Amino acid sequence: MMDRRLTPVQAAEHLGISPEAIYVLNSRKGNGFPQPVYTGRTPTWTPAELDAWRAAHPSKRPARKREDPGQGSILESHELRVHLALTTMRRRPVLTSELLSLTEHTMREAARQLDAEVEEFHGQDDHIHVTITYPAYVSVANLAKQLKGATARAIRRSRGTTENVWSKTYYAASAGAHSSAKFDQYVEHLAQPVNN
């Protein structure tokens, strides 16, 4: 009987590390990580191969556990908040009220998948700004990347287009790093016409 094969996400869960770590381990040669068997373009490993590697390379720290809030986990005791502002490509006024509603719904769903929560959402025809609480194991860059990607796909799908939605840049600031007055001033600046 053949051992079942684990995808990178399953292998990460099996070893108690992140999927990103699996890809890094797989890409670096000479570290003893088992060579995968590819199913299409997806690398796979057997649990026995991973267990043998783990026995030879014990974890240097305990695996992070994502527990429900309120369970008393030290890792989950943080309440990190970030303000994000995204502008449309070339500040084109493409966000209608329907697209803003779609963007908010999509952003809330994408945030939930990262164990984050959209606290506030405001938008105009050429930009949006949100306040998000997120766990310590999610970087702001990854949070912005995931939210921009999910909302861009939803907007492109609804408009039937393939063009870029968001500018490559975005504004991000920790909620404790500045006063809300400064953030309001920044948002007010975004609302001003570009050529004034």
PDB file of C-alpha atoms in Angstrom:
ATOM      1  CA  MET A   1       0.000   0.000   0.000  1.00  0.00           C
ATOM      2  CA  MET A   2       1.318   3.396  -0.975  1.00  0.00           C
ATOM      3  CA  ASP A   3       1.738   6.155   1.633  1.00  0.00           C
ATOM      4  CA  ARG A   4      -0.478   9.163   1.076  1.00  0.00           C
ATOM      5  CA  ARG A   5       1.328  12.261  -0.150  1.00  0.00           C
ATOM      6  CA  LEU A   6       1.103  15.650   1.525  1.00  0.00           C
ATOM      7  CA  THR A   7       0.917  18.980  -0.294  1.00  0.00           C
ATOM      8  CA  PRO A   8       3.055  21.882   0.981  1.00  0.00           C
ATOM      9  CA  VAL A   9       0.208  23.201   3.170  1.00  0.00           C
ATOM     10  CA  GLN A  10      -0.427  19.729   4.626  1.00  0.00           C
ATOM     11  CA  ALA A  11       3.313  19.156   5.087  1.00  0.00           C
ATOM     12  CA  ALA A  12       3.600  22.484   6.934  1.00  0.00           C
ATOM     13  CA  GLU A  13       0.763  21.505   9.244  1.00  0.00           C
ATOM     14  CA  HIS A  14       2.337  18.074   9.777  1.00  0.00           C
ATOM     15  CA  LEU A  15       5.681  19.645  10.766  1.00  0.00           C
ATOM     16  CA  GLY A  16       4.194  22.578  12.683  1.00  0.00           C
ATOM     17  CA  ILE A  17       5.775  25.240  10.449  1.00  0.00           C
ATOM     18  CA  SER A  18       4.435  27.719   7.911  1.00  0.00           C
ATOM     19  CA  PRO A  19       3.795  26.801   4.261  1.00  0.00           C
ATOM     20  CA  GLU A  20       6.329  29.491   3.321  1.00  0.00           C
ATOM     21  CA  ALA A  21       8.968  27.630   5.367  1.00  0.00           C
ATOM     22  CA  ILE A  22       8.204  24.452   3.399  1.00  0.00           C
ATOM     23  CA  TYR A  23       8.892  26.268   0.114  1.00  0.00           C
ATOM     24  CA  VAL A  24      12.120  27.736   1.511  1.00  0.00           C
ATOM     25  CA  LEU A  25      13.295  24.338   2.775  1.00  0.00           C
ATOM     26  CA  ASN A  26      12.437  22.760  -0.578  1.00  0.00           C
ATOM     27  CA  SER A  27      14.292  25.435  -2.549  1.00  0.00           C
ATOM     28  CA  ARG A  28      17.545  25.251  -0.564  1.00  0.00           C
ATOM     29  CA  LYS A  29      19.763  22.365  -1.534  1.00  0.00           C
ATOM     30  CA  GLY A  30      21.990  20.533   0.925  1.00  0.00           C
ATOM     31  CA  ASN A  31      19.809  21.014   3.998  1.00  0.00           C
ATOM     32  CA  GLY A  32      18.677  17.397   4.125  1.00  0.00           C
ATOM     33  CA  PHE A  33      15.041  18.218   3.378  1.00  0.00           C
ATOM     34  CA  PRO A  34      13.483  15.313   1.450  1.00  0.00           C
ATOM     35  CA  GLN A  35      13.205  15.656  -2.292  1.00  0.00           C
ATOM     36  CA  PRO A  36       9.545  15.951  -3.312  1.00  0.00           C
ATOM     37  CA  VAL A  37       7.647  13.983  -5.892  1.00  0.00           C
ATOM     38  CA  TYR A  38       5.740  16.366  -8.092  1.00  0.00           C
ATOM     39  CA  THR A  39       2.068  15.881  -8.852  1.00  0.00           C
ATOM     40  CA  GLY A  40       1.715  18.282 -11.748  1.00  0.00           C
ATOM     41  CA  ARG A  41       3.479  21.389 -10.432  1.00  0.00           C
ATOM     42  CA  THR A  42       2.769  20.622  -6.773  1.00  0.00           C
ATOM     43  CA  PRO A  43       5.566  19.132  -4.662  1.00  0.00           C
ATOM     44  CA  THR A  44       4.438  16.328  -2.342  1.00  0.00           C
ATOM     45  CA  TRP A  45       6.021  14.301   0.461  1.00  0.00           C
ATOM     46  CA  THR A  46       5.033  11.277   2.503  1.00  0.00           C
ATOM     47  CA  PRO A  47       4.517  11.684   6.253  1.00  0.00           C
ATOM     48  CA  ALA A  48       7.322   9.144   6.809  1.00  0.00           C
ATOM     49  CA  GLU A  49       9.807  11.295   4.829  1.00  0.00           C
ATOM     50  CA  LEU A  50       8.837  14.386   6.812  1.00  0.00           C
ATOM     51  CA  ASP A  51       9.003  12.539  10.141  1.00  0.00           C
ATOM     52  CA  ALA A  52      12.498  11.277   9.326  1.00  0.00           C
ATOM     53  CA  TRP A  53      13.613  14.804   8.448  1.00  0.00           C
ATOM     54  CA  ARG A  54      12.052  16.228  11.641  1.00  0.00           C
ATOM     55  CA  ALA A  55      13.817  13.573  13.752  1.00  0.00           C
ATOM     56  CA  ALA A  56      17.153  14.642  12.255  1.00  0.00           C
ATOM     57  CA  HIS A  57      16.275  18.365  12.566  1.00  0.00           C
ATOM     58  CA  PRO A  58      14.356  18.983  15.810  1.00  0.00           C
ATOM     59  CA  SER A  59      12.443  22.223  16.130  1.00  0.00           C
ATOM     60  CA  LYS A  60      14.312  25.014  17.880  1.00  0.00           C
ATOM     61  CA  ARG A  61      11.105  26.466  19.284  1.00  0.00           C
ATOM     62  CA  PRO A  62       7.605  25.207  19.893  1.00  0.00           C
ATOM     63  CA  ALA A  63       5.187  25.365  16.987  1.00  0.00           C
ATOM     64  CA  ARG A  64       2.902  28.370  16.932  1.00  0.00           C
ATOM     65  CA  LYS A  65      -0.705  27.530  17.579  1.00  0.00           C
ATOM     66  CA  ARG A  66      -3.470  29.730  16.306  1.00  0.00           C
ATOM     67  CA  GLU A  67      -6.002  29.581  19.072  1.00  0.00           C
ATOM     68  CA  ASP A  68      -9.345  31.324  19.299  1.00  0.00           C
ATOM     69  CA  PRO A  69      -9.169  34.796  20.854  1.00  0.00           C
ATOM     70  CA  GLY A  70      -9.839  34.727  24.569  1.00  0.00           C
ATOM     71  CA  GLN A  71      -8.158  31.371  25.106  1.00  0.00           C
ATOM     72  CA  GLY A  72      -5.209  32.971  26.900  1.00  0.00           C
ATOM     73  CA  SER A  73      -2.579  32.189  24.295  1.00  0.00           C
ATOM     74  CA  ILE A  74       0.484  34.388  24.669  1.00  0.00           C
ATOM     75  CA  LEU A  75       0.784  34.686  20.892  1.00  0.00           C
ATOM     76  CA  GLU A  76      -2.790  35.864  20.567  1.00  0.00           C
ATOM     77  CA  SER A  77      -2.665  38.444  23.347  1.00  0.00           C
ATOM     78  CA  HIS A  78      -1.619  41.176  20.905  1.00  0.00           C
ATOM     79  CA  GLU A  79      -4.113  43.546  19.431  1.00  0.00           C
ATOM     80  CA  LEU A  80      -2.285  45.043  16.486  1.00  0.00           C
ATOM     81  CA  ARG A  81      -4.101  47.628  14.417  1.00  0.00           C
ATOM     82  CA  VAL A  82      -3.103  49.133  11.104  1.00  0.00           C
ATOM     83  CA  HIS A  83      -4.563  51.838   8.911  1.00  0.00           C
ATOM     84  CA  LEU A  84      -4.271  50.995   5.221  1.00  0.00           C
ATOM     85  CA  ALA A  85      -5.018  53.324   2.333  1.00  0.00           C
ATOM     86  CA  LEU A  86      -5.136  52.013  -1.235  1.00  0.00           C
ATOM     87  CA  THR A  87      -5.463  54.164  -4.324  1.00  0.00           C
ATOM     88  CA  THR A  88      -6.655  53.094  -7.725  1.00  0.00           C
ATOM     89  CA  MET A  89      -4.164  52.895 -10.575  1.00  0.00           C
ATOM     90  CA  ARG A  90      -3.368  56.460 -11.696  1.00  0.00           C
ATOM     91  CA  ARG A  91      -6.054  57.632  -9.234  1.00  0.00           C
ATOM     92  CA  ARG A  92      -8.756  56.838 -11.824  1.00  0.00           C
ATOM     93  CA  PRO A  93     -12.261  57.330 -10.364  1.00  0.00           C
ATOM     94  CA  VAL A  94     -13.469  53.788 -11.030  1.00  0.00           C
ATOM     95  CA  LEU A  95     -14.933  52.802  -7.657  1.00  0.00           C
ATOM     96  CA  THR A  96     -18.685  53.178  -7.960  1.00  0.00           C
ATOM     97  CA  SER A  97     -20.894  52.636  -4.903  1.00  0.00           C
ATOM     98  CA  GLU A  98     -21.485  49.043  -6.077  1.00  0.00           C
ATOM     99  CA  LEU A  99     -17.753  48.411  -6.454  1.00  0.00           C
ATOM    100  CA  LEU A 100     -17.065  49.978  -3.047  1.00  0.00           C
ATOM    101  CA  SER A 101     -19.640  47.638  -1.519  1.00  0.00           C
ATOM    102  CA  LEU A 102     -18.068  44.659  -3.329  1.00  0.00           C
ATOM    103  CA  THR A 103     -14.598  45.789  -2.214  1.00  0.00           C
ATOM    104  CA  GLU A 104     -15.674  46.065   1.425  1.00  0.00           C
ATOM    105  CA  HIS A 105     -17.334  42.622   1.401  1.00  0.00           C
ATOM    106  CA  THR A 106     -14.343  41.000  -0.331  1.00  0.00           C
ATOM    107  CA  MET A 107     -11.869  42.708   1.985  1.00  0.00           C
ATOM    108  CA  ARG A 108     -13.741  41.526   5.089  1.00  0.00           C
ATOM    109  CA  GLU A 109     -13.729  37.937   3.784  1.00  0.00           C
ATOM    110  CA  ALA A 110     -10.031  38.047   2.850  1.00  0.00           C
ATOM    111  CA  ALA A 111      -9.171  39.512   6.263  1.00  0.00           C
ATOM    112  CA  ARG A 112     -11.085  36.717   8.010  1.00  0.00           C
ATOM    113  CA  GLN A 113      -8.948  34.151   6.180  1.00  0.00           C
ATOM    114  CA  LEU A 114      -5.882  35.786   7.755  1.00  0.00           C
ATOM    115  CA  ASP A 115      -7.509  35.851  11.225  1.00  0.00           C
ATOM    116  CA  ALA A 116      -7.782  39.628  10.853  1.00  0.00           C
ATOM    117  CA  GLU A 117     -10.821  41.870  11.084  1.00  0.00           C
ATOM    118  CA  VAL A 118     -11.778  45.024   9.205  1.00  0.00           C
ATOM    119  CA  GLU A 119     -12.912  47.495  11.873  1.00  0.00           C
ATOM    120  CA  GLU A 120     -13.564  50.493   9.615  1.00  0.00           C
ATOM    121  CA  PHE A 121     -13.947  50.832   5.873  1.00  0.00           C
ATOM    122  CA  HIS A 122     -14.307  54.115   3.977  1.00  0.00           C
ATOM    123  CA  GLY A 123     -13.913  54.780   0.312  1.00  0.00           C
ATOM    124  CA  GLN A 124     -14.294  57.246  -2.487  1.00  0.00           C
ATOM    125  CA  ASP A 125     -14.193  56.815  -6.247  1.00  0.00           C
ATOM    126  CA  ASP A 126     -10.374  56.649  -6.401  1.00  0.00           C
ATOM    127  CA  HIS A 127      -9.245  55.286  -3.015  1.00  0.00           C
ATOM    128  CA  ILE A 128     -10.206  53.352   0.088  1.00  0.00           C
ATOM    129  CA  HIS A 129      -8.937  53.361   3.631  1.00  0.00           C
ATOM    130  CA  VAL A 130      -9.471  50.732   6.282  1.00  0.00           C
ATOM    131  CA  THR A 131      -8.576  50.067   9.886  1.00  0.00           C
ATOM    132  CA  ILE A 132      -7.738  46.418  10.515  1.00  0.00           C
ATOM    133  CA  THR A 133      -6.868  44.416  13.612  1.00  0.00           C
ATOM    134  CA  TYR A 134      -4.543  41.530  12.835  1.00  0.00           C
ATOM    135  CA  PRO A 135      -2.593  38.804  14.670  1.00  0.00           C
ATOM    136  CA  ALA A 136       1.120  39.069  15.397  1.00  0.00           C
ATOM    137  CA  TYR A 137       2.055  36.277  12.968  1.00  0.00           C
ATOM    138  CA  VAL A 138       0.725  38.225   9.943  1.00  0.00           C
ATOM    139  CA  SER A 139       2.963  40.933   8.510  1.00  0.00           C
ATOM    140  CA  VAL A 140       1.485  44.218   7.335  1.00  0.00           C
ATOM    141  CA  ALA A 141       3.029  43.657   3.897  1.00  0.00           C
ATOM    142  CA  ASN A 142       1.369  40.248   3.568  1.00  0.00           C
ATOM    143  CA  LEU A 143      -1.922  41.637   4.873  1.00  0.00           C
ATOM    144  CA  ALA A 144      -1.866  44.443   2.288  1.00  0.00           C
ATOM    145  CA  LYS A 145      -0.837  42.037  -0.482  1.00  0.00           C
ATOM    146  CA  GLN A 146      -3.644  39.580   0.290  1.00  0.00           C
ATOM    147  CA  LEU A 147      -6.310  42.284   0.624  1.00  0.00           C
ATOM    148  CA  LYS A 148      -5.227  44.092  -2.546  1.00  0.00           C
ATOM    149  CA  GLY A 149      -5.124  40.823  -4.486  1.00  0.00           C
ATOM    150  CA  ALA A 150      -8.527  39.579  -3.344  1.00  0.00           C
ATOM    151  CA  THR A 151     -10.267  42.891  -3.979  1.00  0.00           C
ATOM    152  CA  ALA A 152      -8.564  43.402  -7.355  1.00  0.00           C
ATOM    153  CA  ARG A 153      -9.705  39.963  -8.528  1.00  0.00           C
ATOM    154  CA  ALA A 154     -13.278  40.654  -7.399  1.00  0.00           C
ATOM    155  CA  ILE A 155     -13.365  44.064  -9.103  1.00  0.00           C
ATOM    156  CA  ARG A 156     -11.844  42.730 -12.336  1.00  0.00           C
ATOM    157  CA  ARG A 157     -14.340  39.861 -12.355  1.00  0.00           C
ATOM    158  CA  SER A 158     -17.307  42.195 -11.835  1.00  0.00           C
ATOM    159  CA  ARG A 159     -16.110  44.677 -14.493  1.00  0.00           C
ATOM    160  CA  GLY A 160     -15.056  42.000 -16.986  1.00  0.00           C
ATOM    161  CA  THR A 161     -11.603  43.508 -17.385  1.00  0.00           C
ATOM    162  CA  THR A 162      -7.996  42.450 -16.914  1.00  0.00           C
ATOM    163  CA  GLU A 163      -6.471  45.854 -16.167  1.00  0.00           C
ATOM    164  CA  ASN A 164      -4.786  46.705 -12.881  1.00  0.00           C
ATOM    165  CA  VAL A 165      -7.059  48.074 -10.187  1.00  0.00           C
ATOM    166  CA  TRP A 166      -4.750  49.258  -7.410  1.00  0.00           C
ATOM    167  CA  SER A 167      -1.608  51.332  -7.469  1.00  0.00           C
ATOM    168  CA  LYS A 168       1.476  49.340  -6.466  1.00  0.00           C
ATOM    169  CA  THR A 169       2.023  51.602  -3.467  1.00  0.00           C
ATOM    170  CA  TYR A 170      -0.105  51.823  -0.349  1.00  0.00           C
ATOM    171  CA  TYR A 171      -0.129  53.739   2.902  1.00  0.00           C
ATOM    172  CA  ALA A 172       0.172  51.779   6.137  1.00  0.00           C
ATOM    173  CA  ALA A 173       0.564  53.045   9.680  1.00  0.00           C
ATOM    174  CA  SER A 174       0.195  51.416  13.045  1.00  0.00           C
ATOM    175  CA  ALA A 175      -2.801  52.738  14.949  1.00  0.00           C
ATOM    176  CA  GLY A 176      -0.507  53.662  17.852  1.00  0.00           C
ATOM    177  CA  ALA A 177       2.142  55.280  15.664  1.00  0.00           C
ATOM    178  CA  HIS A 178       0.201  58.497  15.033  1.00  0.00           C
ATOM    179  CA  SER A 179      -2.827  60.349  16.234  1.00  0.00           C
ATOM    180  CA  SER A 180      -6.152  59.793  14.530  1.00  0.00           C
ATOM    181  CA  ALA A 181      -6.035  63.501  13.596  1.00  0.00           C
ATOM    182  CA  LYS A 182      -2.929  62.851  11.488  1.00  0.00           C
ATOM    183  CA  PHE A 183      -4.629  59.934   9.761  1.00  0.00           C
ATOM    184  CA  ASP A 184      -7.732  62.066   9.128  1.00  0.00           C
ATOM    185  CA  GLN A 185      -5.457  64.733   7.657  1.00  0.00           C
ATOM    186  CA  TYR A 186      -3.903  62.129   5.336  1.00  0.00           C
ATOM    187  CA  VAL A 187      -7.339  60.908   4.209  1.00  0.00           C
ATOM    188  CA  GLU A 188      -8.432  64.513   3.646  1.00  0.00           C
ATOM    189  CA  HIS A 189      -5.320  65.016   1.494  1.00  0.00           C
ATOM    190  CA  LEU A 190      -6.327  61.984  -0.602  1.00  0.00           C
ATOM    191  CA  ALA A 191      -9.728  63.561  -1.273  1.00  0.00           C
ATOM    192  CA  GLN A 192      -8.163  66.692  -2.813  1.00  0.00           C
ATOM    193  CA  PRO A 193      -7.836  66.862  -6.592  1.00  0.00           C
ATOM    194  CA  VAL A 194      -4.336  66.053  -7.839  1.00  0.00           C
ATOM    195  CA  ASN A 195      -3.757  69.284  -9.830  1.00  0.00           C
ATOM    196  CA  ASN A 196      -4.607  71.816  -7.099  1.00  0.00           C
TER     197      ASN A 196
END
